[in-house]
Short mmCIF file of N, CA, C and O in Angstrom, two decimals:
data_model
loop_
_atom_site.label_atom_id
_atom_site.label_comp_id
_atom_site.label_asym_id
_atom_site.label_seq_id
_atom_site.Cartn_x
_atom_site.Cartn_y
_atom_site.Cartn_z
N MET G 16 -9.36 53.41 15.61
CA MET G 16 -9.96 52.37 14.80
C MET G 16 -9.45 52.40 13.37
O MET G 16 -9.42 51.38 12.72
N ARG G 17 -9.08 53.60 12.87
CA ARG G 17 -8.57 53.67 11.50
C ARG G 17 -7.30 52.86 11.36
O ARG G 17 -7.03 52.31 10.31
N TYR G 18 -6.50 52.82 12.42
CA TYR G 18 -5.26 52.04 12.41
C TYR G 18 -5.57 50.57 12.17
O TYR G 18 -4.95 49.92 11.33
N TYR G 19 -6.55 50.03 12.89
CA TYR G 19 -6.90 48.62 12.75
C TYR G 19 -7.53 48.34 11.39
O TYR G 19 -7.29 47.31 10.79
N LYS G 20 -8.34 49.28 10.92
CA LYS G 20 -8.95 49.10 9.60
C LYS G 20 -7.89 49.11 8.50
O LYS G 20 -7.99 48.34 7.55
N SER G 21 -6.89 49.95 8.63
CA SER G 21 -5.84 49.97 7.62
C SER G 21 -5.01 48.69 7.65
O SER G 21 -4.63 48.17 6.60
N LEU G 22 -4.74 48.16 8.83
CA LEU G 22 -4.00 46.90 8.92
C LEU G 22 -4.82 45.75 8.36
O LEU G 22 -4.29 44.87 7.67
N CYS G 23 -6.10 45.74 8.64
CA CYS G 23 -6.97 44.70 8.09
C CYS G 23 -7.07 44.81 6.57
O CYS G 23 -7.12 43.81 5.87
N SER G 24 -7.07 46.04 6.06
CA SER G 24 -7.12 46.20 4.60
C SER G 24 -5.82 45.73 3.96
O SER G 24 -5.85 45.20 2.84
N ILE G 25 -4.69 45.90 4.62
CA ILE G 25 -3.42 45.38 4.10
C ILE G 25 -3.50 43.87 3.98
O ILE G 25 -3.09 43.29 2.96
N ILE G 26 -4.00 43.21 5.00
CA ILE G 26 -4.13 41.75 4.96
C ILE G 26 -5.10 41.34 3.87
O ILE G 26 -4.83 40.40 3.11
N ALA G 27 -6.23 42.04 3.74
CA ALA G 27 -7.22 41.68 2.72
C ALA G 27 -6.65 41.86 1.32
O ALA G 27 -6.86 41.01 0.43
N ILE G 28 -5.94 42.95 1.08
CA ILE G 28 -5.33 43.18 -0.24
C ILE G 28 -4.28 42.11 -0.52
O ILE G 28 -4.20 41.59 -1.64
N ASP G 29 -3.48 41.76 0.47
CA ASP G 29 -2.46 40.73 0.29
C ASP G 29 -3.09 39.39 -0.08
O ASP G 29 -2.66 38.74 -1.03
N VAL G 30 -4.10 38.99 0.64
CA VAL G 30 -4.75 37.70 0.37
C VAL G 30 -5.45 37.74 -0.99
O VAL G 30 -5.37 36.77 -1.76
N ALA G 31 -6.10 38.86 -1.33
CA ALA G 31 -6.79 38.96 -2.62
C ALA G 31 -5.81 38.91 -3.79
O ALA G 31 -6.06 38.21 -4.78
N LEU G 32 -4.70 39.63 -3.67
CA LEU G 32 -3.70 39.59 -4.74
C LEU G 32 -3.09 38.21 -4.89
O LEU G 32 -2.88 37.73 -6.01
N PHE G 33 -2.80 37.57 -3.77
CA PHE G 33 -2.23 36.23 -3.84
C PHE G 33 -3.22 35.25 -4.46
O PHE G 33 -2.85 34.41 -5.28
N PHE G 34 -4.49 35.37 -4.10
CA PHE G 34 -5.51 34.50 -4.68
C PHE G 34 -5.63 34.75 -6.17
O PHE G 34 -5.73 33.80 -6.96
N LEU G 35 -5.61 36.00 -6.57
CA LEU G 35 -5.74 36.34 -7.99
C LEU G 35 -4.55 35.82 -8.80
O LEU G 35 -4.74 35.22 -9.86
N VAL G 36 -3.35 36.01 -8.28
CA VAL G 36 -2.16 35.52 -8.99
C VAL G 36 -2.15 34.00 -9.04
O VAL G 36 -1.87 33.39 -10.07
N SER G 37 -2.47 33.35 -7.91
CA SER G 37 -2.43 31.89 -7.88
C SER G 37 -3.56 31.27 -8.68
O SER G 37 -3.51 30.09 -9.02
N LEU G 38 -4.58 32.05 -9.00
CA LEU G 38 -5.66 31.56 -9.85
C LEU G 38 -5.16 31.33 -11.28
O LEU G 38 -5.56 30.37 -11.94
N PHE G 39 -4.25 32.19 -11.73
CA PHE G 39 -3.75 32.11 -13.09
C PHE G 39 -2.39 31.45 -13.20
O PHE G 39 -2.01 30.97 -14.26
N TYR G 40 -1.61 31.45 -12.13
CA TYR G 40 -0.25 30.90 -12.20
C TYR G 40 0.10 30.21 -10.89
O TYR G 40 0.04 30.81 -9.82
N ARG G 41 0.47 28.95 -11.01
CA ARG G 41 0.92 28.18 -9.84
C ARG G 41 2.30 27.63 -10.13
O ARG G 41 2.45 26.69 -10.91
N PRO G 42 3.31 28.21 -9.49
CA PRO G 42 4.67 27.72 -9.74
C PRO G 42 4.90 26.37 -9.08
O PRO G 42 4.22 26.00 -8.12
N LEU G 43 5.85 25.66 -9.61
CA LEU G 43 6.21 24.36 -9.04
C LEU G 43 6.96 24.56 -7.73
O LEU G 43 7.79 25.47 -7.61
N PRO G 44 6.67 23.73 -6.72
CA PRO G 44 7.39 23.85 -5.44
C PRO G 44 8.89 23.67 -5.63
O PRO G 44 9.34 22.83 -6.41
N GLY G 45 9.65 24.48 -4.94
CA GLY G 45 11.10 24.41 -5.00
C GLY G 45 11.72 25.34 -6.02
O GLY G 45 12.93 25.53 -6.01
N THR G 46 10.93 25.94 -6.87
CA THR G 46 11.47 26.85 -7.87
C THR G 46 11.67 28.24 -7.26
O THR G 46 11.15 28.56 -6.19
N THR G 47 12.44 29.05 -7.96
CA THR G 47 12.70 30.40 -7.48
C THR G 47 11.43 31.23 -7.44
O THR G 47 11.20 32.00 -6.50
N THR G 48 10.57 31.05 -8.42
CA THR G 48 9.30 31.78 -8.45
C THR G 48 8.42 31.41 -7.26
O THR G 48 7.78 32.27 -6.65
N PHE G 49 8.42 30.15 -6.91
CA PHE G 49 7.65 29.68 -5.74
C PHE G 49 8.16 30.36 -4.47
O PHE G 49 7.38 30.81 -3.64
N MET G 50 9.49 30.43 -4.33
CA MET G 50 10.07 31.06 -3.15
C MET G 50 9.71 32.55 -3.10
O MET G 50 9.37 33.07 -2.05
N TRP G 51 9.80 33.23 -4.24
CA TRP G 51 9.44 34.65 -4.29
C TRP G 51 7.98 34.87 -3.92
O TRP G 51 7.66 35.78 -3.16
N MET G 52 7.10 34.05 -4.48
CA MET G 52 5.68 34.19 -4.16
C MET G 52 5.42 33.96 -2.68
O MET G 52 4.61 34.65 -2.06
N LYS G 53 6.10 32.98 -2.12
CA LYS G 53 5.93 32.68 -0.70
C LYS G 53 6.37 33.86 0.17
O LYS G 53 5.64 34.27 1.08
N TYR G 54 7.53 34.40 -0.12
CA TYR G 54 8.02 35.53 0.67
C TYR G 54 7.18 36.78 0.45
O TYR G 54 6.91 37.53 1.40
N LEU G 55 6.74 37.02 -0.77
CA LEU G 55 5.90 38.19 -1.04
C LEU G 55 4.53 38.08 -0.38
O LEU G 55 3.93 39.09 -0.03
N PHE G 56 4.03 36.88 -0.21
CA PHE G 56 2.75 36.70 0.47
C PHE G 56 2.88 36.87 1.97
O PHE G 56 2.06 37.52 2.61
N PHE G 57 3.93 36.31 2.56
CA PHE G 57 4.06 36.31 4.02
C PHE G 57 4.65 37.59 4.59
O PHE G 57 4.42 37.91 5.76
N THR G 58 5.39 38.35 3.81
CA THR G 58 6.01 39.57 4.33
C THR G 58 4.99 40.59 4.84
O THR G 58 5.18 41.13 5.94
N PRO G 59 3.90 40.89 4.11
CA PRO G 59 2.92 41.83 4.68
C PRO G 59 2.28 41.32 5.98
O PRO G 59 1.98 42.11 6.87
N LEU G 60 2.11 40.02 6.10
CA LEU G 60 1.54 39.47 7.34
C LEU G 60 2.49 39.67 8.51
O LEU G 60 2.06 39.97 9.63
N ILE G 61 3.78 39.52 8.26
CA ILE G 61 4.77 39.74 9.31
C ILE G 61 4.80 41.22 9.69
O ILE G 61 4.85 41.57 10.87
N VAL G 62 4.76 42.10 8.69
CA VAL G 62 4.77 43.54 8.96
C VAL G 62 3.55 43.95 9.78
O VAL G 62 3.65 44.73 10.73
N VAL G 63 2.38 43.41 9.44
CA VAL G 63 1.16 43.74 10.21
C VAL G 63 1.29 43.24 11.64
O VAL G 63 0.90 43.94 12.58
N SER G 64 1.86 42.06 11.84
CA SER G 64 2.04 41.55 13.20
C SER G 64 2.97 42.44 14.00
O SER G 64 2.70 42.75 15.17
N VAL G 65 4.06 42.88 13.39
CA VAL G 65 5.00 43.76 14.08
C VAL G 65 4.33 45.10 14.41
O VAL G 65 4.47 45.62 15.53
N LEU G 66 3.58 45.65 13.46
CA LEU G 66 2.88 46.91 13.72
C LEU G 66 1.83 46.77 14.81
O LEU G 66 1.63 47.68 15.61
N GLN G 67 1.18 45.63 14.88
CA GLN G 67 0.19 45.40 15.95
C GLN G 67 0.88 45.35 17.31
O GLN G 67 0.35 45.88 18.29
N VAL G 68 2.03 44.70 17.40
CA VAL G 68 2.75 44.62 18.67
C VAL G 68 3.23 46.02 19.08
O VAL G 68 3.15 46.40 20.26
N VAL G 69 3.71 46.81 18.12
CA VAL G 69 4.13 48.17 18.42
C VAL G 69 2.93 49.00 18.89
O VAL G 69 3.02 49.76 19.86
N GLY G 70 1.79 48.85 18.20
CA GLY G 70 0.58 49.55 18.64
C GLY G 70 0.14 49.12 20.03
O GLY G 70 -0.32 49.94 20.82
N LEU G 71 0.29 47.84 20.33
CA LEU G 71 -0.03 47.35 21.67
C LEU G 71 0.86 48.00 22.72
O LEU G 71 0.37 48.44 23.77
N LEU G 72 2.15 48.08 22.44
CA LEU G 72 3.07 48.71 23.41
C LEU G 72 2.73 50.18 23.62
O LEU G 72 2.77 50.67 24.76
N LEU G 73 2.38 50.88 22.56
CA LEU G 73 1.99 52.29 22.71
C LEU G 73 0.72 52.42 23.52
O LEU G 73 0.60 53.32 24.37
N ASN G 74 -0.24 51.54 23.30
CA ASN G 74 -1.48 51.58 24.07
C ASN G 74 -1.25 51.23 25.53
O ASN G 74 -1.88 51.81 26.42
N VAL G 75 -0.38 50.27 25.79
CA VAL G 75 -0.07 49.89 27.18
C VAL G 75 0.56 51.08 27.92
O VAL G 75 0.24 51.32 29.08
N MET G 76 1.43 51.82 27.23
CA MET G 76 2.03 53.00 27.87
C MET G 76 0.98 54.07 28.17
O MET G 76 1.13 54.84 29.11
N ARG G 77 -0.10 54.09 27.40
CA ARG G 77 -1.20 55.04 27.66
C ARG G 77 -2.19 54.50 28.69
O ARG G 77 -3.11 55.20 29.08
N GLY G 78 -2.05 53.23 29.07
CA GLY G 78 -2.89 52.67 30.12
C GLY G 78 -4.13 51.94 29.64
O GLY G 78 -5.04 51.71 30.43
N HIS G 79 -4.20 51.59 28.38
CA HIS G 79 -5.35 50.81 27.89
C HIS G 79 -4.89 49.82 26.83
O HIS G 79 -3.79 49.92 26.31
N VAL G 80 -5.75 48.86 26.56
CA VAL G 80 -5.47 47.87 25.52
C VAL G 80 -6.76 47.64 24.73
O VAL G 80 -7.84 47.52 25.30
N ASN G 81 -6.62 47.63 23.41
CA ASN G 81 -7.75 47.29 22.52
C ASN G 81 -7.58 45.83 22.13
O ASN G 81 -6.54 45.45 21.61
N THR G 82 -8.60 45.04 22.39
CA THR G 82 -8.50 43.62 22.05
C THR G 82 -9.83 43.14 21.48
O THR G 82 -10.81 43.87 21.45
N ILE G 83 -9.81 41.91 21.04
CA ILE G 83 -10.98 41.31 20.43
C ILE G 83 -11.82 40.65 21.51
O ILE G 83 -11.33 39.80 22.25
N GLY G 84 -13.09 41.05 21.57
CA GLY G 84 -14.03 40.38 22.46
C GLY G 84 -14.73 39.27 21.69
O GLY G 84 -14.30 38.87 20.62
N VAL G 85 -15.81 38.79 22.21
CA VAL G 85 -16.56 37.72 21.55
C VAL G 85 -17.18 38.21 20.24
O VAL G 85 -17.09 37.55 19.21
N THR G 86 -17.78 39.40 20.27
CA THR G 86 -18.47 39.89 19.08
C THR G 86 -17.97 41.24 18.59
O THR G 86 -18.41 41.70 17.55
N ARG G 87 -17.07 41.89 19.33
CA ARG G 87 -16.63 43.23 18.95
C ARG G 87 -15.29 43.53 19.61
O ARG G 87 -14.79 42.75 20.42
N PHE G 88 -14.71 44.66 19.24
CA PHE G 88 -13.50 45.12 19.91
C PHE G 88 -13.87 45.69 21.27
O PHE G 88 -14.89 46.36 21.42
N VAL G 89 -13.03 45.43 22.25
CA VAL G 89 -13.24 45.97 23.59
C VAL G 89 -11.98 46.70 24.03
O VAL G 89 -10.88 46.42 23.55
N VAL G 90 -12.17 47.65 24.93
CA VAL G 90 -11.05 48.42 25.47
C VAL G 90 -11.00 48.16 26.97
O VAL G 90 -11.98 48.38 27.68
N TYR G 91 -9.86 47.66 27.43
CA TYR G 91 -9.66 47.46 28.86
C TYR G 91 -8.69 48.53 29.35
O TYR G 91 -7.62 48.73 28.77
N ARG G 92 -9.06 49.19 30.42
CA ARG G 92 -8.23 50.24 31.00
C ARG G 92 -7.59 49.72 32.29
O ARG G 92 -8.21 49.01 33.05
N TYR G 93 -6.34 50.11 32.49
CA TYR G 93 -5.62 49.66 33.68
C TYR G 93 -6.23 50.25 34.95
O TYR G 93 -6.32 49.56 35.96
N ASP G 94 -6.67 51.49 34.89
CA ASP G 94 -7.18 52.13 36.11
C ASP G 94 -8.54 51.59 36.54
O ASP G 94 -8.88 51.64 37.72
N THR G 95 -9.34 51.04 35.63
CA THR G 95 -10.65 50.51 36.01
C THR G 95 -10.62 49.01 36.28
O THR G 95 -11.35 48.53 37.14
N SER G 96 -9.79 48.27 35.56
CA SER G 96 -9.76 46.82 35.74
C SER G 96 -8.37 46.27 35.40
O SER G 96 -8.12 45.87 34.26
N PRO G 97 -7.48 46.23 36.38
CA PRO G 97 -6.12 45.75 36.11
C PRO G 97 -6.06 44.29 35.65
O PRO G 97 -5.22 43.93 34.83
N LEU G 98 -6.96 43.45 36.16
CA LEU G 98 -6.94 42.04 35.79
C LEU G 98 -7.32 41.85 34.31
O LEU G 98 -6.66 41.12 33.57
N LEU G 99 -8.40 42.52 33.88
CA LEU G 99 -8.80 42.43 32.48
C LEU G 99 -7.77 43.10 31.57
O LEU G 99 -7.55 42.66 30.44
N PHE G 100 -7.13 44.15 32.06
CA PHE G 100 -6.07 44.80 31.30
C PHE G 100 -4.92 43.82 31.06
O PHE G 100 -4.43 43.70 29.93
N GLY G 101 -4.51 43.12 32.09
CA GLY G 101 -3.45 42.12 31.95
C GLY G 101 -3.86 40.99 31.02
O GLY G 101 -3.06 40.52 30.20
N PHE G 102 -5.11 40.55 31.12
CA PHE G 102 -5.61 39.53 30.21
C PHE G 102 -5.60 40.03 28.77
O PHE G 102 -5.21 39.30 27.86
N GLY G 103 -6.02 41.27 28.55
CA GLY G 103 -6.02 41.84 27.21
C GLY G 103 -4.63 41.94 26.61
O GLY G 103 -4.43 41.64 25.43
N VAL G 104 -3.67 42.34 27.42
CA VAL G 104 -2.28 42.42 26.94
C VAL G 104 -1.77 41.03 26.58
O VAL G 104 -1.18 40.83 25.51
N ALA G 105 -2.01 40.06 27.45
CA ALA G 105 -1.56 38.69 27.17
C ALA G 105 -2.24 38.13 25.92
O ALA G 105 -1.60 37.47 25.09
N TRP G 106 -3.52 38.40 25.78
CA TRP G 106 -4.28 37.91 24.62
C TRP G 106 -3.76 38.52 23.33
O TRP G 106 -3.58 37.84 22.32
N GLU G 107 -3.52 39.81 23.33
CA GLU G 107 -3.01 40.48 22.13
C GLU G 107 -1.60 40.01 21.79
O GLU G 107 -1.28 39.82 20.61
N LEU G 108 -0.76 39.81 22.79
CA LEU G 108 0.58 39.28 22.52
C LEU G 108 0.51 37.89 21.89
O LEU G 108 1.23 37.58 20.95
N LEU G 109 -0.37 37.06 22.41
CA LEU G 109 -0.55 35.73 21.84
C LEU G 109 -1.08 35.80 20.42
O LEU G 109 -0.60 35.10 19.53
N LEU G 110 -2.07 36.66 20.18
CA LEU G 110 -2.68 36.78 18.86
C LEU G 110 -1.71 37.25 17.78
O LEU G 110 -1.84 36.87 16.63
N TRP G 111 -0.74 38.08 18.15
CA TRP G 111 0.13 38.67 17.13
C TRP G 111 1.53 38.12 17.12
O TRP G 111 2.20 38.18 16.08
N THR G 112 2.04 37.57 18.22
CA THR G 112 3.39 37.01 18.18
C THR G 112 3.41 35.55 17.74
O THR G 112 4.35 35.13 17.08
N LEU G 113 2.38 34.79 18.08
CA LEU G 113 2.36 33.38 17.68
C LEU G 113 2.29 33.21 16.16
O LEU G 113 3.10 32.46 15.60
N PRO G 114 1.38 33.88 15.46
CA PRO G 114 1.40 33.74 13.99
C PRO G 114 2.70 34.24 13.36
O PRO G 114 3.21 33.64 12.42
N MET G 115 3.24 35.34 13.90
CA MET G 115 4.50 35.85 13.37
C MET G 115 5.62 34.83 13.56
O MET G 115 6.41 34.56 12.65
N TYR G 116 5.68 34.22 14.71
CA TYR G 116 6.68 33.19 14.99
C TYR G 116 6.51 31.99 14.06
O TYR G 116 7.48 31.47 13.51
N LEU G 117 5.28 31.55 13.89
CA LEU G 117 5.02 30.38 13.03
C LEU G 117 5.37 30.68 11.57
O LEU G 117 5.90 29.80 10.87
N ILE G 118 5.06 31.88 11.09
CA ILE G 118 5.39 32.24 9.72
C ILE G 118 6.91 32.28 9.53
O ILE G 118 7.45 31.76 8.56
N LEU G 119 7.61 32.91 10.46
CA LEU G 119 9.06 32.97 10.36
C LEU G 119 9.70 31.59 10.44
O LEU G 119 10.66 31.29 9.73
N GLU G 120 9.15 30.74 11.30
CA GLU G 120 9.66 29.37 11.39
C GLU G 120 9.41 28.61 10.09
O GLU G 120 10.27 27.87 9.62
N PHE G 121 8.24 28.80 9.48
CA PHE G 121 7.93 28.15 8.22
C PHE G 121 8.87 28.64 7.11
O PHE G 121 9.39 27.83 6.33
N LEU G 122 9.10 29.94 7.04
CA LEU G 122 10.00 30.48 6.01
C LEU G 122 11.42 30.04 6.22
O LEU G 122 12.14 29.77 5.26
N ALA G 123 11.87 29.96 7.46
CA ALA G 123 13.24 29.52 7.73
C ALA G 123 13.41 28.03 7.47
O ALA G 123 14.46 27.60 7.01
N GLY G 124 12.41 27.24 7.73
CA GLY G 124 12.52 25.79 7.54
C GLY G 124 12.33 25.33 6.12
O GLY G 124 12.67 24.21 5.78
N SER G 125 11.83 26.20 5.26
CA SER G 125 11.54 25.75 3.90
C SER G 125 12.60 26.18 2.89
O SER G 125 12.36 26.17 1.71
N ARG G 126 13.74 26.56 3.35
CA ARG G 126 14.82 26.96 2.42
C ARG G 126 15.49 25.77 1.84
O ARG G 126 15.58 24.72 2.20
#
């Protein structure tokens, strides 16, 4: 759980710093400062997504997956429920690869 808490704190710090900076300074779109701010904001989100996928692969090799339930984190084990385990793996891949793909597509398209 400390792993997930640290990744969530990275996202929270990133969003808080970006909010604080953008509160006092808003660069004009298309400027170099705007591009730097955009990349500096999205890079930690991409890193967290990559680390989550790596953590998922390590958990799958151990035979379990930690995923988000309706109200809490749940752990699905392959030996007790292969169907829910497969659902958990698919859900986690969707949760972490789709935002990463969309962010990378946004950064590549806005050059």
